[in-house]
Amino acid sequence: MATAAVPERAQQQTPEQIEREWFETVYQGDRVPQLTRRAVIMGMLLGMVMSTSNVYVGLKAGWSLGVAITSCILAYTIFATLHRLFPRVFGPYSILENNCMQSCASAAGYMTSAGLVNAIPALMMLDPNAIPASFGMRLLWLIPWIVVISMLGVFLAVPAKRQMINIEKLPFPSGIAAATTLRTLHAQGGEASRQAKALGVGGLLGAVITILRDFEFSWTQTTPISWMPGWAPIKSLFGPKDGWLSWLRLPHVESTWGTSGIRIGTWKDAPLYLNQVTMSLEGSLLFVAAGAIIGFRQTWSMLLGAVVNYVILAPIMLNSGDITAASFRRISSWSLWIGVPMMVTSGLLLFFMNWKSVARAFSTITAFMKRQSAGSDPMDRIEVPGTWFIGGFLVLGALTVLLANLLFHVVWWMGVIAVIATFFLVVVAGRATGETDVTPTGPLSKITQLTFGAIKPGDISTNLMTANITAGACSHAGDLLTDLKSGYLLGANPRQQFIAQFFGVLAGGLVVVPVYFILIPDASMLGTERWPAPAALVWRGVAELLSKGVGALPATARIGLVCGGLIGIILPLLEKMFPKQKKFIPAATGLGLAFTINGFNSISMFIGALAALIFTRRSPKKAEQYIVPVSSGIIAGESLMGVAVALLNIIRP
């Protein structure tokens, strides 16, 4: 873990002196516009769009993509254009307005972490009747739930802010990156324009690919050409029987040349090919773009895991009868018992190996409780008051307990335990985010799952939804602290950023729930090639294991569970022992994730990361400027168009 070194001069100062020096030399929140209506409205709009994208990506990949830097580039470009066209109506867009906007947009973008890509789909897979069948009732149930636990996380971040950011000056690397981007944008408009164009081109490309692949209207149908390879984008140049126009179509998933494919074995006395076990190419650039952002080590680890799982283990288990069909749903229902323990044990081990960070987190709470207001302290006027924290914690905590009981039948005293435990875990999450730039929602939520698995074994709903409280609150607390770090570096008013965060939570909550149920109208769609929902598979696996016990698993799955758990322990220990050789050691997260997602997703991400690595080595400056905007554009364009196409296919004539 990289711990920020506090400057020697800061070590010699009292906390009050450190904060006063910042207030007198850096703070400009009273002189520069910040929490303006246009900043909040733009943040809400961009956040709603990006949160929609994250629903799509989360159901396919299991994670959420950061939206802060992307929203900064877009907002700056939009307001700069409006200022040039209508200078009297739209005045100059200040850097603090943009920072406030990204706080709002980021909060909306992270709303999927409040359960929509993990706990809720896991509950739907295990108990399809746990969620109302009516679309309207689903919205009435889940919008208040995810909004309340997200706002709880925002309030729970308050005790950590002054200690971690003002006094200790923890790095929060993504916050530093956002502040650096904002300074660059507002100092060099040309670079912002180029990045915005790159993002737009990527978005257009992603949208076009989705249209060519997913539209299902009769006039977009095509006729295959017998002599063309199966993965060719051109299917027919002339109108098919059922329509007046044929589009150039992309297949969902193809890897065969003609009909032969690449043989990897035999199953039921017939040849078994790579494409049958999802080791193929997808008519998509979404995961190629995601791989370019994620990095090479994680993606080569995922490719290794995919080869082991689908090429080596799956054929063996198909012939033994432990896997009953050559499909993603059947293979993943067995292989998740290798991938899930690998990710859980590695995450928990890394978390507890950083025990000093956990210890410092509790000292943060002590410092907050002991803090006494000095009448002349200027920070009291701009920081979030302790009374806000106490009031928000009590009100939102009570609402969380009430909703958990009404919606998911969590006994009230268990809800109280979950909320209190989340208070401490949020501070730990904030510390980890500040020191490593990773908010450990996975390990922390597993702590809650394991706790309630012991308190009330067999109660799947309680197990999942108490952990949902932890994951949602920790994610939003980490996001707010990261945003506050960028504001601290720019001299922003933290109280105004805090307020902006709530507008973002509300905007995101109103969008992500209906989008989720448009894409997933029933539980049968989860865990399929189209919607693998890998994060939900992990949550489901842990809940099932705690509910049924290890004895309910097939013998080979029990062996896989032990092997996966041991590998998840060994790999982090190897990283610790041989830090210089780390790049040659598989990443436990990537390796384990490959056992819960389609093989073609791992292949695509490896291709994207390899392309980004080559581009970076040949042209580092251009790579730094364009890889993230282009990749973000492709992801946003394809995911947003994917949601639009899903909606159009529902209402098509």
XYZ file of C-alpha atoms in Angstrom:
653
model
C 0.000 0.000 0.000
C 1.242 3.425 -0.886
C 0.716 5.737 2.036
C 0.919 9.451 1.484
C 3.808 11.078 3.264
C 2.723 14.083 5.253
C 5.101 17.004 4.612
C 7.581 17.641 7.446
C 6.262 21.158 7.982
C 2.699 19.822 8.255
C 3.836 17.340 10.900
C 5.041 20.259 13.026
C 1.735 22.128 12.751
C -1.447 21.568 14.690
C -4.546 20.503 12.708
C -5.992 23.990 13.188
C -2.853 25.596 11.755
C -2.841 23.266 8.749
C -6.466 24.064 7.936
C -6.045 27.810 8.450
C -3.044 27.879 6.124
C -5.091 26.155 3.401
C -7.987 28.540 3.952
C -5.750 31.579 3.604
C -3.636 30.419 0.656
C -5.735 27.981 -1.431
C -9.426 28.470 -0.697
C -11.314 30.494 -3.302
C -14.846 29.189 -2.833
C -16.148 32.625 -1.784
C -14.718 34.363 -4.863
C -15.421 31.876 -7.650
C -18.901 30.528 -8.601
C -19.390 26.909 -7.573
C -22.819 25.508 -6.615
C -24.726 27.189 -9.458
C -27.951 25.998 -11.027
C -26.288 25.311 -14.374
C -23.521 23.261 -12.733
C -26.025 21.135 -10.815
C -28.359 20.688 -13.801
C -25.468 19.725 -16.073
C -24.132 17.332 -13.423
C -27.527 15.692 -13.021
C -28.032 15.328 -16.780
C -24.561 13.952 -17.487
C -24.765 11.742 -14.413
C -28.101 10.294 -15.533
C -26.634 9.460 -18.932
C -23.475 7.915 -17.484
C -25.401 5.974 -14.845
C -27.445 4.420 -17.653
C -24.195 3.368 -19.268
C -22.990 1.864 -15.995
C -26.118 -0.294 -15.662
C -25.345 -1.824 -19.048
C -21.628 -2.255 -18.336
C -22.249 -3.546 -14.819
C -24.579 -6.306 -15.996
C -22.023 -7.388 -18.577
C -18.755 -6.872 -16.696
C -19.685 -6.586 -13.019
C -18.135 -3.195 -12.297
C -18.871 0.511 -12.721
C -16.720 2.906 -14.706
C -15.720 6.280 -13.269
C -17.497 9.207 -14.877
C -15.851 12.228 -13.229
C -13.174 13.012 -15.835
C -15.458 12.207 -18.782
C -18.154 14.519 -17.409
C -15.587 17.299 -16.836
C -14.487 17.179 -20.487
C -18.065 17.117 -21.769
C -19.328 19.895 -19.490
C -16.371 22.152 -20.270
C -16.851 21.649 -24.014
C -20.612 22.248 -23.868
C -20.369 25.421 -21.789
C -17.414 26.758 -23.765
C -19.443 26.324 -26.957
C -22.518 27.986 -25.444
C -20.379 30.863 -24.184
C -18.983 31.451 -27.684
C -22.440 31.312 -29.260
C -24.409 33.189 -26.588
C -21.926 35.214 -24.507
C -24.599 37.373 -22.892
C -26.659 34.411 -21.722
C -23.880 31.990 -20.787
C -21.014 33.556 -18.887
C -17.596 31.910 -18.435
C -17.732 28.471 -16.846
C -15.523 28.467 -13.757
C -13.241 25.648 -12.699
C -15.089 25.304 -9.382
C -18.419 25.025 -11.191
C -16.935 22.195 -13.223
C -15.623 20.559 -10.061
C -19.039 20.851 -8.428
C -20.624 19.442 -11.575
C -18.354 16.386 -11.543
C -19.292 15.708 -7.905
C -22.934 15.619 -8.932
C -22.313 13.552 -12.083
C -20.042 11.098 -10.288
C -22.619 10.485 -7.563
C -25.242 9.688 -10.198
C -22.862 7.477 -12.152
C -22.077 5.332 -9.119
C -25.722 4.548 -8.321
C -25.357 1.074 -9.824
C -23.057 0.205 -6.906
C -26.037 0.510 -4.546
C -27.125 -3.017 -5.458
C -28.279 -3.021 -9.062
C -25.374 -5.043 -10.437
C -24.704 -7.259 -7.425
C -27.137 -7.789 -4.529
C -30.447 -7.243 -6.324
C -29.776 -9.476 -9.377
C -28.302 -12.092 -7.001
C -31.537 -12.015 -4.971
C -33.578 -12.296 -8.184
C -31.591 -15.380 -9.266
C -31.992 -17.092 -5.899
C -35.597 -16.037 -5.245
C -37.419 -14.665 -8.328
C -40.477 -13.855 -6.181
C -38.513 -11.567 -3.849
C -38.966 -8.611 -6.229
C -42.474 -7.506 -7.312
C -43.517 -8.547 -10.829
C -45.134 -5.198 -11.654
C -42.803 -2.632 -13.251
C -44.419 0.214 -11.296
C -44.109 -1.602 -7.969
C -40.478 -2.389 -8.706
C -39.776 1.321 -9.074
C -41.651 2.142 -5.858
C -39.628 -0.502 -4.023
C -36.121 -0.036 -5.265
C -35.715 3.679 -6.023
C -36.179 4.647 -2.335
C -33.939 1.753 -1.265
C -30.898 2.609 -3.382
C -31.301 6.364 -2.843
C -31.460 6.017 0.955
C -28.425 3.719 1.320
C -26.437 5.912 -1.101
C -27.269 9.060 0.862
C -26.354 7.203 4.051
C -22.898 6.635 2.566
C -22.571 10.335 1.732
C -23.300 11.315 5.340
C -21.037 8.614 6.744
C -18.101 10.100 4.817
C -18.322 13.319 6.853
C -16.218 12.191 9.867
C -13.388 11.122 7.548
C -13.065 14.232 5.398
C -11.234 16.723 7.598
C -8.871 14.162 9.068
C -7.987 12.258 5.882
C -7.968 15.108 3.373
C -7.238 18.310 5.333
C -4.848 16.988 7.976
C -3.258 13.780 6.709
C -3.509 14.803 3.048
C -4.042 11.248 1.786
C -3.488 11.100 -1.965
C -6.876 9.882 -3.314
C -5.200 9.442 -6.748
C -8.411 9.709 -8.789
C -9.181 12.988 -7.022
C -5.740 14.311 -7.941
C -6.277 13.160 -11.544
C -9.628 14.961 -11.702
C -8.117 18.173 -10.308
C -5.242 17.971 -12.787
C -7.678 17.435 -15.655
C -9.760 20.416 -14.574
C -6.701 22.675 -14.411
C -5.618 21.526 -17.866
C -9.079 22.023 -19.356
C -9.502 25.530 -18.014
C -5.952 26.538 -18.954
C -5.772 24.929 -22.406
C -9.067 24.871 -24.227
C -7.502 23.284 -27.327
C -6.672 20.025 -25.575
C -10.176 19.846 -24.111
C -11.630 20.261 -27.604
C -9.469 17.466 -29.002
C -10.342 15.116 -26.166
C -14.042 15.897 -26.535
C -13.871 15.146 -30.275
C -12.091 11.870 -29.554
C -14.764 10.970 -27.015
C -17.488 11.855 -29.527
C -15.932 9.741 -32.293
C -15.642 6.807 -29.890
C -19.271 7.254 -28.833
C -20.485 7.338 -32.435
C -18.498 4.213 -33.278
C -19.909 2.354 -30.275
C -23.475 3.421 -31.126
C -23.182 2.336 -34.767
C -21.793 -1.058 -33.778
C -24.716 -1.616 -31.425
C -27.258 -0.706 -34.112
C -25.646 -3.076 -36.594
C -25.640 -5.860 -34.027
C -28.805 -5.523 -31.957
C -31.632 -3.998 -33.999
C -34.342 -6.630 -34.426
C -36.872 -4.918 -36.699
C -37.910 -6.862 -39.781
C -36.368 -4.253 -42.063
C -32.981 -4.767 -40.449
C -32.889 -8.556 -40.971
C -30.214 -10.019 -43.210
C -29.559 -13.114 -45.238
C -26.251 -14.960 -44.666
C -23.921 -15.377 -47.614
C -22.856 -18.988 -47.859
C -19.295 -18.340 -48.974
C -18.568 -15.665 -46.341
C -16.969 -16.573 -42.982
C -19.435 -16.712 -40.099
C -17.891 -13.735 -38.294
C -17.914 -11.428 -41.347
C -19.752 -8.127 -40.788
C -21.332 -8.273 -44.270
C -24.246 -10.691 -44.311
C -26.177 -9.538 -47.376
C -26.007 -6.571 -49.719
C -29.583 -6.734 -50.924
C -33.018 -6.765 -49.338
C -34.066 -9.968 -47.536
C -37.413 -11.646 -47.911
C -38.994 -9.944 -44.874
C -37.855 -6.373 -45.397
C -37.111 -3.671 -47.929
C -33.595 -2.904 -46.734
C -30.761 -5.004 -45.406
C -28.212 -3.445 -43.072
C -24.623 -4.485 -42.673
C -25.016 -6.663 -39.606
C -22.659 -7.746 -36.857
C -23.254 -11.060 -35.094
C -23.653 -11.124 -31.323
C -20.961 -13.765 -30.979
C -19.084 -15.659 -33.700
C -15.714 -17.266 -34.061
C -16.120 -19.933 -36.689
C -14.756 -19.877 -40.218
C -17.524 -21.437 -42.233
C -18.908 -24.236 -40.059
C -15.759 -26.019 -38.899
C -14.502 -23.919 -35.981
C -11.569 -24.916 -33.766
C -12.015 -28.299 -32.141
C -11.029 -28.709 -28.472
C -12.445 -32.130 -27.716
C -15.453 -34.412 -27.924
C -18.748 -34.317 -26.060
C -21.612 -36.777 -26.496
C -19.702 -38.451 -29.348
C -19.616 -35.179 -31.298
C -16.850 -32.607 -31.832
C -16.668 -29.799 -29.247
C -15.591 -26.418 -30.629
C -14.205 -23.268 -28.994
C -17.233 -21.157 -29.879
C -19.533 -23.622 -28.061
C -17.806 -22.789 -24.759
C -17.864 -18.993 -25.411
C -14.194 -18.789 -26.485
C -15.002 -16.673 -29.504
C -15.092 -13.144 -30.851
C -17.958 -10.752 -30.124
C -19.451 -8.209 -32.496
C -18.656 -5.477 -29.980
C -15.940 -3.041 -28.957
C -17.235 -2.428 -25.430
C -14.899 -4.886 -23.742
C -12.045 -3.997 -26.056
C -12.386 -0.407 -24.819
C -12.747 -1.574 -21.206
C -9.532 -3.573 -21.525
C -7.690 -0.506 -22.800
C -8.627 1.321 -19.583
C -8.154 -1.571 -17.137
C -4.572 -2.369 -18.049
C -2.504 -5.280 -19.334
C -1.839 -7.283 -16.152
C -5.482 -7.699 -15.229
C -6.477 -8.622 -18.787
C -3.751 -11.190 -19.454
C -4.746 -12.737 -16.134
C -8.349 -12.857 -17.366
C -7.298 -14.470 -20.645
C -5.308 -17.075 -18.714
C -8.324 -17.787 -16.501
C -10.615 -18.081 -19.535
C -8.298 -20.595 -21.222
C -8.033 -22.690 -18.057
C -11.778 -22.569 -17.437
C -13.291 -22.942 -20.893
C -10.608 -24.770 -22.884
C -9.226 -27.139 -20.231
C -11.732 -27.628 -17.397
C -15.083 -27.231 -19.190
C -14.547 -30.131 -21.661
C -13.466 -32.394 -18.780
C -16.507 -31.504 -16.682
C -18.857 -31.838 -19.659
C -17.716 -35.404 -20.186
C -17.894 -36.202 -16.460
C -21.468 -34.888 -16.281
C -20.784 -32.150 -13.706
C -21.571 -29.587 -16.426
C -24.722 -30.602 -18.304
C -24.532 -28.372 -21.399
C -21.977 -26.416 -23.413
C -23.430 -22.995 -22.554
C -22.325 -20.083 -20.413
C -25.119 -20.560 -17.872
C -24.246 -24.228 -17.274
C -20.479 -23.766 -17.306
C -20.550 -20.724 -15.005
C -22.842 -22.464 -12.510
C -19.936 -24.879 -11.940
C -16.909 -22.624 -12.517
C -18.087 -19.843 -10.185
C -17.054 -22.118 -7.302
C -13.458 -21.586 -8.423
C -13.682 -17.888 -9.314
C -15.750 -16.669 -6.351
C -13.527 -18.026 -3.543
C -10.461 -16.830 -5.445
C -11.759 -13.245 -5.502
C -13.138 -13.375 -1.947
C -10.009 -14.776 -0.282
C -7.631 -12.525 -2.222
C -9.734 -9.441 -1.459
C -10.027 -10.225 2.243
C -6.339 -11.118 2.521
C -5.188 -7.889 0.879
C -7.609 -5.974 3.080
C -6.355 -7.481 6.331
C -2.717 -7.341 5.227
C -3.255 -3.579 5.348
C -4.350 -3.758 8.992
C -2.508 -0.526 9.791
C -4.917 1.295 7.502
C -7.846 -0.233 9.398
C -6.344 0.865 12.711
C -5.830 4.400 11.414
C -9.449 4.452 10.271
C -10.665 4.090 13.849
C -8.350 6.876 14.943
C -10.130 9.001 12.344
C -13.437 8.454 14.137
C -11.816 9.357 17.469
C -10.390 12.565 16.013
C -13.801 13.553 14.656
C -15.529 12.941 17.980
C -12.903 14.942 19.880
C -12.933 17.872 17.473
C -14.180 20.993 19.177
C -15.215 24.082 17.332
C -13.109 27.158 17.935
C -15.147 30.277 17.568
C -12.618 31.861 15.214
C -12.094 28.778 13.026
C -13.005 29.801 9.447
C -13.303 26.146 8.407
C -16.453 25.736 10.489
C -18.247 27.969 8.005
C -17.421 25.879 4.941
C -17.052 22.312 6.257
C -20.049 20.034 6.801
C -21.088 20.495 10.464
C -21.052 17.567 12.848
C -24.735 18.191 13.551
C -25.507 17.442 9.888
C -23.678 14.139 10.191
C -25.493 13.124 13.382
C -28.909 14.127 12.044
C -28.341 12.499 8.654
C -26.989 9.300 10.184
C -29.935 8.927 12.550
C -32.633 9.728 9.965
C -31.168 7.785 7.061
C -30.098 4.926 9.315
C -33.666 4.612 10.598
C -35.036 4.745 7.039
C -32.580 2.056 5.972
C -33.695 -0.249 8.791
C -37.368 0.435 7.992
C -36.992 -0.204 4.249
C -34.908 -3.336 4.822
C -37.698 -4.700 7.014
C -40.601 -3.702 4.721
C -39.008 -4.659 1.410
C -36.746 -7.592 2.245
C -38.047 -8.811 5.642
C -34.790 -8.083 7.472
C -35.513 -8.206 11.207
C -35.214 -4.684 12.613
C -32.432 -5.409 15.095
C -30.371 -7.036 12.343
C -30.906 -3.901 10.265
C -29.612 -1.807 13.162
C -26.503 -4.005 13.417
C -25.938 -3.658 9.662
C -26.187 0.153 9.781
C -23.858 0.474 12.790
C -21.336 -1.937 11.249
C -21.519 0.028 8.006
C -20.581 3.210 9.880
C -17.230 1.680 10.852
C -16.698 -0.061 7.508
C -17.302 3.191 5.608
C -14.439 4.861 7.461
C -12.227 1.896 6.601
C -13.329 2.147 2.957
C -12.502 5.859 2.910
C -9.031 5.200 4.297
C -8.387 2.492 1.695
C -9.636 4.745 -1.101
C -7.372 7.553 0.029
C -4.265 5.404 0.266
C -4.745 2.996 -2.669
C -7.433 4.552 -4.917
C -9.468 1.345 -4.540
C -12.683 1.310 -2.525
C -12.847 -2.275 -1.175
C -16.614 -2.689 -1.428
C -16.191 -6.363 -2.357
C -14.232 -7.475 0.737
C -16.230 -5.215 3.058
C -19.568 -6.501 1.776
C -18.285 -10.057 2.179
C -17.511 -9.285 5.821
C -21.174 -8.344 6.257
C -22.333 -11.446 4.349
C -20.177 -13.714 6.502
C -21.378 -11.976 9.677
C -25.065 -12.396 8.890
C -24.440 -15.881 7.536
C -23.379 -16.718 11.097
C -26.122 -14.679 12.814
C -28.974 -16.036 10.687
C -27.838 -18.928 8.478
C -30.144 -19.854 5.627
C -31.774 -16.413 5.299
C -30.644 -15.423 1.802
C -32.551 -12.137 1.678
C -31.044 -10.887 4.953
C -27.591 -12.050 3.904
C -27.682 -10.192 0.595
C -29.473 -7.004 1.559
C -27.504 -6.255 4.727
C -24.361 -6.591 2.603
C -26.073 -4.330 0.053
C -26.231 -1.618 2.731
C -22.477 -1.909 3.299
C -21.538 -1.977 -0.383
C -23.773 0.942 -1.403
C -22.746 3.167 1.498
C -19.019 2.403 1.159
C -19.048 3.037 -2.571
C -20.675 6.460 -2.245
C -18.523 7.462 0.698
C -15.390 6.641 -1.308
C -16.753 8.563 -4.284
C -17.541 11.670 -2.211
C -14.122 11.686 -0.538
C -12.432 11.386 -3.936
C -14.475 14.340 -5.226
C -13.710 16.347 -2.082
C -9.997 15.717 -2.636
C -10.132 17.369 -6.055
C -12.117 20.223 -4.535
C -9.546 20.607 -1.750
C -6.732 20.928 -4.283
C -8.698 23.524 -6.259
C -9.796 25.539 -3.233
C -13.487 24.629 -3.397
C -16.152 24.912 -0.718
C -16.617 21.345 0.650
C -20.091 22.011 2.008
C -21.323 22.989 -1.444
C -19.786 19.853 -2.958
C -21.513 17.809 -0.270
C -24.865 19.307 -1.280
C -24.171 18.692 -4.989
C -23.622 15.017 -4.201
C -27.247 14.652 -3.092
C -28.593 16.026 -6.360
C -26.478 13.437 -8.149
C -27.727 10.574 -5.974
C -31.333 11.583 -6.608
C -30.829 11.958 -10.383
C -29.061 8.632 -10.687
C -31.599 6.803 -8.537
C -34.500 7.959 -10.700
C -32.821 6.580 -13.826
C -30.923 3.411 -12.990
C -33.828 1.390 -11.574
C -36.164 1.721 -14.600
C -33.231 1.134 -16.983
C -32.267 -2.013 -15.067
C -35.754 -3.482 -15.321
C -36.035 -2.556 -18.997
C -32.914 -4.621 -19.616
C -33.787 -7.374 -17.096
C -37.573 -7.836 -17.052
C -37.236 -11.244 -15.376
C -34.609 -13.253 -13.520
C -34.226 -15.844 -16.298
C -32.144 -13.359 -18.301
C -29.470 -13.140 -15.612
C -26.408 -15.366 -15.846
C -26.767 -15.747 -19.616
C -24.306 -14.955 -22.392
C -26.103 -11.663 -23.048
C -26.313 -10.595 -19.386
C -23.731 -12.639 -17.422
C -23.962 -10.357 -14.341
C -20.621 -11.593 -12.918
C -20.806 -9.471 -9.751
C -24.217 -10.940 -8.995
C -22.822 -14.453 -9.530
C -20.207 -13.754 -6.863
C -22.809 -12.501 -4.393
C -25.124 -15.389 -5.225
C -22.320 -17.893 -4.740
C -21.430 -16.617 -1.271
C -25.090 -16.470 -0.217
C -25.733 -20.010 -1.504
C -22.666 -21.372 0.208
C -23.622 -19.813 3.540
C -27.213 -20.980 3.143
C -26.783 -24.585 1.928
C -23.312 -25.424 3.148
C -20.383 -26.901 1.268
C -21.912 -30.390 1.358
C -24.595 -29.396 -1.148
C -21.984 -28.854 -3.891
C -20.810 -31.546 -6.323
C -17.495 -33.144 -5.386
C -15.587 -31.413 -8.202
C -17.086 -28.046 -7.206
C -15.880 -28.600 -3.633
C -12.395 -29.308 -4.959
C -12.625 -26.184 -7.105
C -13.708 -24.129 -4.093
C -10.652 -25.199 -2.100
C -8.303 -24.671 -5.046
C -9.777 -21.264 -5.851
C -9.545 -20.156 -2.232
C -5.916 -21.266 -1.974
C -4.954 -19.573 -5.239
C -6.603 -16.381 -3.978
C -4.286 -16.525 -0.954
C -1.114 -17.599 -2.756
C -1.122 -14.952 -5.497
C -1.248 -11.888 -3.178
C 1.458 -13.452 -1.023
C 3.636 -13.923 -4.114
C 3.088 -10.256 -5.006
C 4.188 -9.280 -1.509
C 7.270 -11.518 -1.613
C 8.372 -10.606 -5.148
C 7.230 -7.002 -5.805
C 9.653 -6.522 -8.720
C 8.202 -9.560 -10.507
C 4.598 -8.508 -9.868
C 3.822 -7.948 -13.556
C 4.562 -11.634 -14.237
C 2.260 -12.879 -11.446
C -1.420 -13.332 -12.389
C -3.764 -10.877 -10.681
C -6.152 -12.831 -8.466
C -9.075 -10.535 -9.271
C -8.680 -10.848 -13.030
C -7.987 -14.570 -12.877
C -11.023 -15.219 -10.676
C -13.293 -12.943 -12.701
C -12.585 -14.988 -15.834
C -14.420 -17.927 -14.220
C -17.616 -15.843 -13.926
C -17.789 -14.072 -17.320
C -17.972 -15.167 -20.943
C -14.753 -16.266 -22.587
C -15.259 -13.771 -25.418
C -15.319 -10.928 -22.882
C -11.887 -11.914 -21.571
C -10.529 -12.201 -25.115
C -11.881 -8.770 -26.054
C -10.410 -7.091 -22.969
C -7.021 -8.668 -23.608
C -7.075 -7.374 -27.201
C -7.935 -3.863 -25.980
C -5.245 -3.823 -23.300
C -2.620 -5.166 -25.726
C -3.503 -2.501 -28.289
C -3.312 0.215 -25.610
C 0.051 -1.103 -24.399
C 1.523 -1.037 -27.917
C 0.115 2.441 -28.565
C 1.481 3.725 -25.249
C 4.975 2.443 -25.967
C 5.033 3.898 -29.477
C 3.425 7.251 -28.690
C 3.166 7.905 -24.916
C 1.912 11.491 -25.199
C -0.881 10.708 -27.653
C -1.823 7.623 -25.667
C -2.199 9.712 -22.516
C -4.411 12.172 -24.381
C -6.643 9.785 -26.318
C -6.881 6.273 -24.842
C -9.259 7.186 -22.026
C -11.510 9.572 -24.049
C -11.835 7.218 -27.025
C -12.384 4.153 -24.828
C -14.880 5.996 -22.615
C -16.714 7.188 -25.720
C -16.974 3.673 -27.157
C -18.244 2.302 -23.836
C -20.774 5.111 -23.418
C -21.934 4.992 -27.042
C -22.393 1.234 -27.153
C -24.016 0.926 -23.741
C -26.385 3.867 -24.207
C -27.418 2.663 -27.643
C -27.794 -0.837 -26.187
C -30.303 0.508 -23.669
C -32.096 2.471 -26.412
C -32.291 -0.576 -28.673
C -33.628 -2.699 -25.806
C -36.371 -0.128 -25.236
C -37.167 0.090 -28.973
C -37.320 -3.688 -29.272
C -39.910 -3.720 -26.467
C -42.183 -1.201 -28.197
C -41.422 -2.151 -31.816
C -44.406 -2.790 -34.099
